[in-house]
Coordinates of C-alpha atoms in Angstrom, one line a residue:
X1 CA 74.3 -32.6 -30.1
X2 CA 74.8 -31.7 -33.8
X3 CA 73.6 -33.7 -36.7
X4 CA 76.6 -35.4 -37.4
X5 CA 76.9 -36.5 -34.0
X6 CA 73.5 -37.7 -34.2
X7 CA 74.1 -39.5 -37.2
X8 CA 77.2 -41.1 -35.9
X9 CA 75.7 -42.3 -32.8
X10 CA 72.5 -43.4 -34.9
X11 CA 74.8 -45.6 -37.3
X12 CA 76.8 -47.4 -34.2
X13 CA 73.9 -48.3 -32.1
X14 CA 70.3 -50.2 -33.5
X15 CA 68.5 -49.4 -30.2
X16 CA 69.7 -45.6 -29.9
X17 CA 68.7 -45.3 -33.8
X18 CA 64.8 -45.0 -32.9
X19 CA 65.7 -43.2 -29.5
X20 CA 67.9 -40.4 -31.6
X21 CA 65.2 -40.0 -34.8
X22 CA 63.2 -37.6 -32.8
X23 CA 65.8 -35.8 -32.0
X24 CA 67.4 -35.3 -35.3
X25 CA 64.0 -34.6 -36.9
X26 CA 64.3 -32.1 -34.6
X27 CA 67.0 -29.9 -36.2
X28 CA 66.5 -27.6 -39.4
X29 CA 67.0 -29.5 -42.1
X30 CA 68.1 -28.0 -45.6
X31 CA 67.6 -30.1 -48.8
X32 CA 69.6 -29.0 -52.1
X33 CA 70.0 -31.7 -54.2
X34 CA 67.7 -34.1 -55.5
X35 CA 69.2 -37.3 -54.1
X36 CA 68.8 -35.6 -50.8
X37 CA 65.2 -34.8 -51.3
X38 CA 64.6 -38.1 -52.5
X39 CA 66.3 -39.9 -49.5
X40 CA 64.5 -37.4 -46.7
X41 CA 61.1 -38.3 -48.5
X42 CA 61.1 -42.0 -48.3
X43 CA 62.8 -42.0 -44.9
X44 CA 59.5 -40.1 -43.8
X45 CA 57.2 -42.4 -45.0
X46 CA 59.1 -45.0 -44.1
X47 CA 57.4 -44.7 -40.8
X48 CA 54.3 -42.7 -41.1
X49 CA 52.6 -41.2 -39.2
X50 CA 55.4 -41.1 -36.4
X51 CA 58.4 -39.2 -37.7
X52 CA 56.0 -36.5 -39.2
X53 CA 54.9 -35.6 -35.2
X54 CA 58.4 -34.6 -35.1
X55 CA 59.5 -32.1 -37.8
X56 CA 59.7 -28.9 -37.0
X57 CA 61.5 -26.8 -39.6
X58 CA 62.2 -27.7 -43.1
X59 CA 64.1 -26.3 -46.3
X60 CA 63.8 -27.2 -49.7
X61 CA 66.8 -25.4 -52.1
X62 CA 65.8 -27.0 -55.2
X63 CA 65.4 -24.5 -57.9
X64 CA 63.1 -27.1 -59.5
X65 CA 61.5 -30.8 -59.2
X66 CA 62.7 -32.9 -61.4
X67 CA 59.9 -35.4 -62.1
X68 CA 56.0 -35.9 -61.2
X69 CA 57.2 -38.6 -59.8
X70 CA 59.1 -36.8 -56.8
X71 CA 56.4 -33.7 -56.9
X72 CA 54.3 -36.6 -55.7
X73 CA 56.7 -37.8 -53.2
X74 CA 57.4 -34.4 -52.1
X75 CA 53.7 -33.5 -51.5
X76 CA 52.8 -37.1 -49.8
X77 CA 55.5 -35.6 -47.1
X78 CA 54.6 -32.4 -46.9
X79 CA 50.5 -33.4 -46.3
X80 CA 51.5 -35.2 -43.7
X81 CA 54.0 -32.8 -42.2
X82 CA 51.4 -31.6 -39.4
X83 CA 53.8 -30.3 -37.1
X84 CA 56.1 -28.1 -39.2
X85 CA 56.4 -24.7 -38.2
X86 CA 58.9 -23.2 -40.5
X87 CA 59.2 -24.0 -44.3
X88 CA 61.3 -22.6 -46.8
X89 CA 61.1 -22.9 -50.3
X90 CA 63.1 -21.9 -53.9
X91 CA 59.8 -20.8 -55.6
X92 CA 60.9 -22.7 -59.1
X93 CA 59.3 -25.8 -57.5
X94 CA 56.2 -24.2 -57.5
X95 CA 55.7 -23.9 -61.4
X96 CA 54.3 -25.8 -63.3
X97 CA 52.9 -28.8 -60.6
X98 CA 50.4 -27.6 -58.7
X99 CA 50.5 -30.3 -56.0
X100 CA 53.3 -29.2 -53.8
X101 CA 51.7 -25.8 -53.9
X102 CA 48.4 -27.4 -52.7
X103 CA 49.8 -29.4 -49.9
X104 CA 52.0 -26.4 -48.3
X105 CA 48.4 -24.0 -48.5
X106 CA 46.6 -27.2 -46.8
X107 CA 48.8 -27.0 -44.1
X108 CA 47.5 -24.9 -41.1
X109 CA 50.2 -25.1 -38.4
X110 CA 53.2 -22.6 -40.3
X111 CA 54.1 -19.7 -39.0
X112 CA 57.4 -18.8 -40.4
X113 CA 57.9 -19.0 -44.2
X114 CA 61.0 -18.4 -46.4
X115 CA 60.1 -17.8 -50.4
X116 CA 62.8 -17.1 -52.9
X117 CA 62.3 -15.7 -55.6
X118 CA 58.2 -16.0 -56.0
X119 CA 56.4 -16.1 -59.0
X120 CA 53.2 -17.0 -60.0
X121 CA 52.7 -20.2 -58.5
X122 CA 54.5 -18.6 -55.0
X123 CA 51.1 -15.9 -56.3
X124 CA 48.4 -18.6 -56.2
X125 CA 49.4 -20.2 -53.5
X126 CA 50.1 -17.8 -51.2
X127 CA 46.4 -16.8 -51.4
X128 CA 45.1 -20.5 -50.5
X129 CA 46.9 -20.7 -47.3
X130 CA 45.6 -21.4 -44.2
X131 CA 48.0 -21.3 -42.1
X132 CA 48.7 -18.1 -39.8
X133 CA 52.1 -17.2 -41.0
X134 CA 53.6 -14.7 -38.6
X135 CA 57.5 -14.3 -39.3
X136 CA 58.7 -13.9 -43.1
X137 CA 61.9 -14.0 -45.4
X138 CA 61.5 -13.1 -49.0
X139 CA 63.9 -12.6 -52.1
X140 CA 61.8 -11.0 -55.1
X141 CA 63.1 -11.0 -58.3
X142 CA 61.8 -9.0 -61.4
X143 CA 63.4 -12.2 -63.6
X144 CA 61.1 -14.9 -62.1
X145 CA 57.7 -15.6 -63.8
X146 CA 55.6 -12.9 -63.0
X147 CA 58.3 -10.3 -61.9
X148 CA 56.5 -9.8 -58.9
X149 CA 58.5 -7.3 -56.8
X150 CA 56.4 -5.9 -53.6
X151 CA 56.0 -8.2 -50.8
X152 CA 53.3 -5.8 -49.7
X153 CA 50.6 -7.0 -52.3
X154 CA 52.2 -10.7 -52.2
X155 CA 51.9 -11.4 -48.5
X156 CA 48.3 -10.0 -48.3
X157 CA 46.6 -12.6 -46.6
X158 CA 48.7 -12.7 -43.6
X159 CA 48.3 -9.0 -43.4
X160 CA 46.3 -10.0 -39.8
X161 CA 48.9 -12.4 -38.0
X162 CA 52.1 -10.9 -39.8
X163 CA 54.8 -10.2 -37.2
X164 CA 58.4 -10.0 -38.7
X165 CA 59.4 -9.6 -42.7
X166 CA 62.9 -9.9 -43.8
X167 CA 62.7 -8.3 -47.5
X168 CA 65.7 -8.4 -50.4
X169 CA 65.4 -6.8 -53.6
X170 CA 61.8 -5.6 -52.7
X171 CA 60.2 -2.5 -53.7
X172 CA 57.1 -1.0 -52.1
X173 CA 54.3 0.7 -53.9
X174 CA 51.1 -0.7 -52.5
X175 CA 48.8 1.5 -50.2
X176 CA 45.4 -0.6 -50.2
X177 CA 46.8 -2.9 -46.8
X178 CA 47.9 -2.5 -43.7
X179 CA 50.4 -5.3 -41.8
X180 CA 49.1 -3.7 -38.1
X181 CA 51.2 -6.5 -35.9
X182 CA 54.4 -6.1 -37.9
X183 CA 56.7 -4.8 -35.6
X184 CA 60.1 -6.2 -36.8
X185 CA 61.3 -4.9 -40.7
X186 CA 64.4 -5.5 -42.5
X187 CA 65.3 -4.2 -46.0
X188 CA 68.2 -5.8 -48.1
X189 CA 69.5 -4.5 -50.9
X190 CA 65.8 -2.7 -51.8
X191 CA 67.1 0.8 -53.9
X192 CA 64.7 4.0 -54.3
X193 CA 62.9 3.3 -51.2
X194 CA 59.8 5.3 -50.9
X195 CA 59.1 6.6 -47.0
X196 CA 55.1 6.7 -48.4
X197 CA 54.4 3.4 -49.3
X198 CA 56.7 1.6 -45.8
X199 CA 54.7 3.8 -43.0
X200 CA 51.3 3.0 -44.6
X201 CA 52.0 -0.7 -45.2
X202 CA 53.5 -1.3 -41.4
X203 CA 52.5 1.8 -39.3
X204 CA 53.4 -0.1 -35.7
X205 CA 57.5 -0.7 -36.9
X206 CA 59.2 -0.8 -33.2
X207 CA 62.9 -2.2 -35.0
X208 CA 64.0 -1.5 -38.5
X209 CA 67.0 -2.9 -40.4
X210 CA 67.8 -1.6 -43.7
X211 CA 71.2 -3.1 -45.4
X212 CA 72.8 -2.0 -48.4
X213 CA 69.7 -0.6 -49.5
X214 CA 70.4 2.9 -50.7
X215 CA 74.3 3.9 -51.2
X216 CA 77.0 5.3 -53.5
X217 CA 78.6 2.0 -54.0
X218 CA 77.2 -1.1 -52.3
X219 CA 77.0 -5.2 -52.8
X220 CA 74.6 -7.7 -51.7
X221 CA 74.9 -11.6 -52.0
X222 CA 72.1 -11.4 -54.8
X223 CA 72.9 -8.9 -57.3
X224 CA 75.4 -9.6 -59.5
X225 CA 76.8 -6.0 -59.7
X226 CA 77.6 -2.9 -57.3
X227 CA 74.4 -0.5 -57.1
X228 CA 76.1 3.0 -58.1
X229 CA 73.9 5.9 -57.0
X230 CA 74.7 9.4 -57.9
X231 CA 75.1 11.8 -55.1
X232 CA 72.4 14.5 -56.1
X233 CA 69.9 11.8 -56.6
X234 CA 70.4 10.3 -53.4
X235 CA 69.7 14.3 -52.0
X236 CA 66.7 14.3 -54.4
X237 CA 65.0 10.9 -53.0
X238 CA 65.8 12.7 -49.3
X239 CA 64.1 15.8 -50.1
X240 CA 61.2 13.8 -51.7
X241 CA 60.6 11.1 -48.2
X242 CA 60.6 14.6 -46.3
X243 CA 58.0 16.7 -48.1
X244 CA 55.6 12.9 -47.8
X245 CA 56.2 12.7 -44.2
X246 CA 55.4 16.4 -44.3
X247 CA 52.8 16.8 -46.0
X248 CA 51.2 13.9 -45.2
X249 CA 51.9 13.9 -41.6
X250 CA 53.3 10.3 -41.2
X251 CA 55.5 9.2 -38.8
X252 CA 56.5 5.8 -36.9
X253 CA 55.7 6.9 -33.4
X254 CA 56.1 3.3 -32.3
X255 CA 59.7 3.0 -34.0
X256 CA 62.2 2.2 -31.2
X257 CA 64.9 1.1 -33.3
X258 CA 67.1 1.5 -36.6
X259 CA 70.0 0.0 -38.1
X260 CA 71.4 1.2 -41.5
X261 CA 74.5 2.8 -43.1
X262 CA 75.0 6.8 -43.5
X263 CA 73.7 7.2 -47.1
X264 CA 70.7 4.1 -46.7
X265 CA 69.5 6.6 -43.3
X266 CA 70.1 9.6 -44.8
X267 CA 67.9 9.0 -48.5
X268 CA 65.1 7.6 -46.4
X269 CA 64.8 10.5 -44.2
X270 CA 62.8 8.7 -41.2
X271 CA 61.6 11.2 -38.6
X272 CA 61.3 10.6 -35.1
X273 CA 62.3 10.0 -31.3
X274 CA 63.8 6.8 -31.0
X275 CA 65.9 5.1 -28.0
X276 CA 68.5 3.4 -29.9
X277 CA 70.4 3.9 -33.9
X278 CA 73.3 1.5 -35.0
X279 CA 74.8 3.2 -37.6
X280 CA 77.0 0.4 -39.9
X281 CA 80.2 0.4 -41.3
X282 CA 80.6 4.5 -41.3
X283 CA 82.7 6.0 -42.9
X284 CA 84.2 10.1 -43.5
X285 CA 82.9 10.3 -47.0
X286 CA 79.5 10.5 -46.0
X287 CA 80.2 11.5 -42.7
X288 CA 78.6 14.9 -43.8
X289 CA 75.1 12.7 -43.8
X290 CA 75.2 11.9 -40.2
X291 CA 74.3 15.6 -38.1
X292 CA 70.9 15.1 -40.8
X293 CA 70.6 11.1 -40.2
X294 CA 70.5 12.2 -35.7
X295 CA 68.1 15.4 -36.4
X296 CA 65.6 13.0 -38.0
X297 CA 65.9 10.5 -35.3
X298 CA 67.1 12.1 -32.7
X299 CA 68.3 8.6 -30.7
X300 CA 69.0 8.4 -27.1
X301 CA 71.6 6.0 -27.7
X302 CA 74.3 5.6 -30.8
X303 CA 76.1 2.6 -31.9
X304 CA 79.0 4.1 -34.0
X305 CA 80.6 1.3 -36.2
X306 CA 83.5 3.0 -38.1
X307 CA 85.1 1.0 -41.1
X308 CA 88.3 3.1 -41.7
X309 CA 91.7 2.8 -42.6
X310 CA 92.9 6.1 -42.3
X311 CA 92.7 8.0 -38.5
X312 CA 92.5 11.5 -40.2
X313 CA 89.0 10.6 -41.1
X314 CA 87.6 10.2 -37.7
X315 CA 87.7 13.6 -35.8
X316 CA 84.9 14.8 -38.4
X317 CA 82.3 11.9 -37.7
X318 CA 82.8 11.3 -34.1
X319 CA 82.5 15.0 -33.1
X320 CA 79.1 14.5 -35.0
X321 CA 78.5 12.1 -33.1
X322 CA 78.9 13.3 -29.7
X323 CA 76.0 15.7 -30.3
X324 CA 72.5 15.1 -28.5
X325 CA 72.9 11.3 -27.5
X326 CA 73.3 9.6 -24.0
X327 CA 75.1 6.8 -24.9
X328 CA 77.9 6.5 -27.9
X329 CA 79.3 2.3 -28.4
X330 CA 82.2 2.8 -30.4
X331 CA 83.7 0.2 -32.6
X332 CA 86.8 0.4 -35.0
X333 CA 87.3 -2.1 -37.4
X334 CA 90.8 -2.0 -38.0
X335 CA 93.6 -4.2 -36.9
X336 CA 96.5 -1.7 -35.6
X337 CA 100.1 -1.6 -34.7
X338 CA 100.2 -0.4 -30.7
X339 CA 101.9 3.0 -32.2
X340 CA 99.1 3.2 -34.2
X341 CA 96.6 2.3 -31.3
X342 CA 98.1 5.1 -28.9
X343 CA 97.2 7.7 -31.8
X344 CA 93.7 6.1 -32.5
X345 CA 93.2 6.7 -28.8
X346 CA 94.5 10.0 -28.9
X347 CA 92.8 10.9 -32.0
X348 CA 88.9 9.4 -30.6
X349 CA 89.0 11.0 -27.1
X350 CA 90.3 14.3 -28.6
X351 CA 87.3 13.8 -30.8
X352 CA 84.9 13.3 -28.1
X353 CA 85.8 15.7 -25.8
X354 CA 83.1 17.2 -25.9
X355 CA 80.5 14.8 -25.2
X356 CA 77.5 15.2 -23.4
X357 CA 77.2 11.5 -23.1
X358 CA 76.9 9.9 -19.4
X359 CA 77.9 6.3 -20.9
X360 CA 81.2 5.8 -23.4
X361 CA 81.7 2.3 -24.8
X362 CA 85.0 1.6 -26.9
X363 CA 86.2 -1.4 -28.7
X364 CA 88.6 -2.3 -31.5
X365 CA 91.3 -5.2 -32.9
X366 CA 94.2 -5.9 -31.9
X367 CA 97.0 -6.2 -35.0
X368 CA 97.3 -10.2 -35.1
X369 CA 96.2 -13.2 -32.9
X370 CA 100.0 -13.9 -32.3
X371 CA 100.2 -10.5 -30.4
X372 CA 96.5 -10.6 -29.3
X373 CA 97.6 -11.5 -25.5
X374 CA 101.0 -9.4 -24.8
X375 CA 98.8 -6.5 -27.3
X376 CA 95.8 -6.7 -24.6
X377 CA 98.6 -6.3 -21.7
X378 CA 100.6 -3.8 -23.1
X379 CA 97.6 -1.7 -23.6
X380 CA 96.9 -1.0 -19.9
X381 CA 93.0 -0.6 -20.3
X382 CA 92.9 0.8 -16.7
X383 CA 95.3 3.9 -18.1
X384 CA 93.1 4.5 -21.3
X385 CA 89.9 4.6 -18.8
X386 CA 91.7 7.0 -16.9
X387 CA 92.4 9.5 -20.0
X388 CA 89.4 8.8 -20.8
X389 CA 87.5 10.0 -17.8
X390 CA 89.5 13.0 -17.4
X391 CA 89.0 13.9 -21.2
X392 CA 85.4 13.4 -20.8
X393 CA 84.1 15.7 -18.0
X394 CA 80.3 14.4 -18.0
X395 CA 80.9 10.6 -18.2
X396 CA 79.4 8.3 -15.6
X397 CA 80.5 4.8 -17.1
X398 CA 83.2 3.5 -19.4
X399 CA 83.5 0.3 -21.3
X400 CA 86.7 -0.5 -23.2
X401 CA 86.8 -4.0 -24.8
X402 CA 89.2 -5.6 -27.2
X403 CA 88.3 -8.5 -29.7
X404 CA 87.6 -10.9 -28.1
X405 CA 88.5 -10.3 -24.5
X406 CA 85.6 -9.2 -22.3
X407 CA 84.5 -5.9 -22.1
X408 CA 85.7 -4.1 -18.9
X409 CA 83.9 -1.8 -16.9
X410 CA 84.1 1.7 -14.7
X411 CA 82.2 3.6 -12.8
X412 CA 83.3 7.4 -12.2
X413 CA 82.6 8.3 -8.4
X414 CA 82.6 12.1 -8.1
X415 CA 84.9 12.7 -5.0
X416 CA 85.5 16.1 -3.8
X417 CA 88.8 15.4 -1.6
X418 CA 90.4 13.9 -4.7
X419 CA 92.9 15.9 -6.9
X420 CA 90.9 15.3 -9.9
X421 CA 88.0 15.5 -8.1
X422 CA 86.5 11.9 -9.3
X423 CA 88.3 8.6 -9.7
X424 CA 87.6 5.1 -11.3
X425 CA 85.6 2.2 -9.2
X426 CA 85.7 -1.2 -11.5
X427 CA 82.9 -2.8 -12.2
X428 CA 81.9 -6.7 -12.3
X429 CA 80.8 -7.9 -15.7
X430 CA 77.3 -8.3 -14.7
X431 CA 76.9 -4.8 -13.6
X432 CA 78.7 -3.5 -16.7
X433 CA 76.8 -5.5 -18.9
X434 CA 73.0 -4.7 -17.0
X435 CA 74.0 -0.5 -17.3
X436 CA 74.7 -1.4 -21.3
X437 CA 71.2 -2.9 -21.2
X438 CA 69.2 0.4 -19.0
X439 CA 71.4 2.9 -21.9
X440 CA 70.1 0.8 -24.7
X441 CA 72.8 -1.8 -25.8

């Protein structure tokens, strides 16, 4: 049931009220404004110690506190919170009074924290707290007090129990720590990363996400302007992340995963053997990065996501593409006449003739919701996995899926009496879906 329908419920019935409270409590709760803050804090007290056993997950948006009055009230809740497991703050609430700083490091039950945009205060008391944080989410900010900018110095004392960071407009210089149970890393929107500084700080990475972090043009939800990156720069910072991994012998052995766009993947220049890459709104002008981006990963499986308008433009990535992996998923992200679609076809299995792959995996839009049905019909799915099977000598499995229709399935049986020497057996969902899972998807 969702909050409103809690609340709604709540409101019509006196009796269910009580019965409904832990349930609400329950639910993530976001506070950014301070009438809202001011209403969750003295419904909390309101029936202490009770309500606190029950909240779990709490977010505070204010960008400051408007009285010491409320920074009171605020930390009188957040004592008292001993059951809250994720907490996530705007740091501004942290200058200036110390108390709300003092009850969030008493606390010893957290283990996910969000921090936005930490400064000195987020600096103090991050180094008081007791609690095992294992899972977190920062936005640094040169413009906050301190202009602290590397998560690797600030998180410190969770360097034992930290599992998972999520970092945006981060840069990495320190070498004095290691974060040995971080598995999980994702970069937002972090320029001029340094290969050094990441494989020293978290040398056990198994996934890795980097968005928007290095490219010719990008945007990010934080940054005001696009990042504009000039080409032999971008070449530069490559050449530089190779001669450290060189040189220094580093490599993520561990590193089972990555996710990034051509020119983020290509400046960072990770080296490796890993079992699956997702490579993110691709496109031809950098397609020249990818043959580099699958020598230094060399990735059993590829998740292709092509962000193109223009069908010329594909031949040149996807035959890059079909070189030295297993399993290629293939998405096109534009909406399409069904002319248009027949030559996309045409145009990607001409492309991928020559794969080596044993598993092919293609989806795309349809050209309205209106047409969406009749588009699907018209299609004839089972004809394209024909072509497609025929075009594709080595294949072993096909997947074509559209929008939102469920993906559909094949296996090729290799048949000697049969003209083409093969033919297509369908596939229930569950099957399909368990042979995306053993190829990495």
């Amino acid at each position: 049931m969702s909050r409103i329908d809690l609340l709604s419920v709540m409101g019509a019935c006196r009796t269910l009220h009580s019965m409904l409270v832990p349930h609400l409590l329950a639910i993530s709760h976001n506070l950014r404004r301070t009438n809202q803050l001011v209403s969750f804090c003295h419904f909390m007290l309101d029936d202490k110690p009770l309500r606190f056993l029950y909240l779990r997950d709490l977010t505070i948006s204010l960008t400051f506190v408007s009285s010491p009055l409320l920074s009171d009230l605020l930390a009188k809740v957040l004592r008292q919170a001993c059951k809250l497991q994720g907490l996530g703050l705007h740091c501004g609430i942290l200058e200036g009074d110390s108390r709300i700083s003092e009850a969030i490091a008493a606390h010893t039950g957290l283990r996910k924290l969000s921090l936005r945009y930490p400064g000195l205060g987020a600096r103090r008391m991050l180094t008081c707290m007791q609690s095992p944080i294992e899972v977190v989410e920062v936005i640094m900010s040169e413009a906050s007090e301190g202009g602290i900018v590397d998560p690797g110095s600030l998180l410190a004392g969770f360097c034992s129990t930290l599992t998972s960071l999520s970092a945006t407009l981060a840069r990495f210089s320190t070498t004095g720590i290691q974060y040995p149970h971080l598995t999980t890393l994702e970069l937002n929107c972090c320029n001029n990363l340094d290969i050094g500084p990441l494989m020293h700080l978290f040398p056990n990475v198994r996934n890795l996400k980097i968005v928007t972090c290095q490219g010719l043009c990008s945007h990010h939800e934080h940054t005001s302007q696009a990042v504009i990156v000039d080409e032999s720069d971008v070449k530069l910072h490559r050449l530089s992340n190779l001669v450290v991994q060189s040189e220094l012998l580093l490599q993520w052995r561990t590193l089972e995963y990555v996710q990034g766009d051509l020119p983020n993947l290509y400046c960072l220049a990770i080296r490796g053997s890993i079992r699956r890459l997702d490579i993110i709104s691709a496109d031809a002008g950098n397609a020249d990065k990818l043959p580099a981006i699958l020598t230094d990963l060399h990735p059993s499986s590829l998740f292709l996501d092509v962000n193109s308008d223009f069908y010329q433009d594909l031949p040149e990535l996807l035959q890059e593409a079909t070189k030295g992996v297993c399993a290629l998923l293939l998405i096109i992200n534009k909406r399409s006449t069904f002319e248009e679609m027949k030559r996309l076809m045409e145009c990607v299995l001409g492309a991928t003739s020559s794969l080596t792959h044993t598993f092919f995996h293609f989806k795309s839009l349809p050209p309205s919701i209106s047409f969406e049905k009749n588009y699907h019909k018209k299609l004839d799915l089972d004809k394209l996995s024909q072509r497609a099977m025929l075009k594709i000598p080595p294949l072993q499995y096909i997947s074509l899926e559209w929008n939102k229709h469920p993906p559909l399935f094949w296996r090729i049986c290799r048949i000697e009496r049969h003209s083409e020497g093969k033919v297509l057996e369908a596939l229930p969902a569950e099957v399909g879906a368990k042979v995306m899972a053993e190829v990495g998807f």
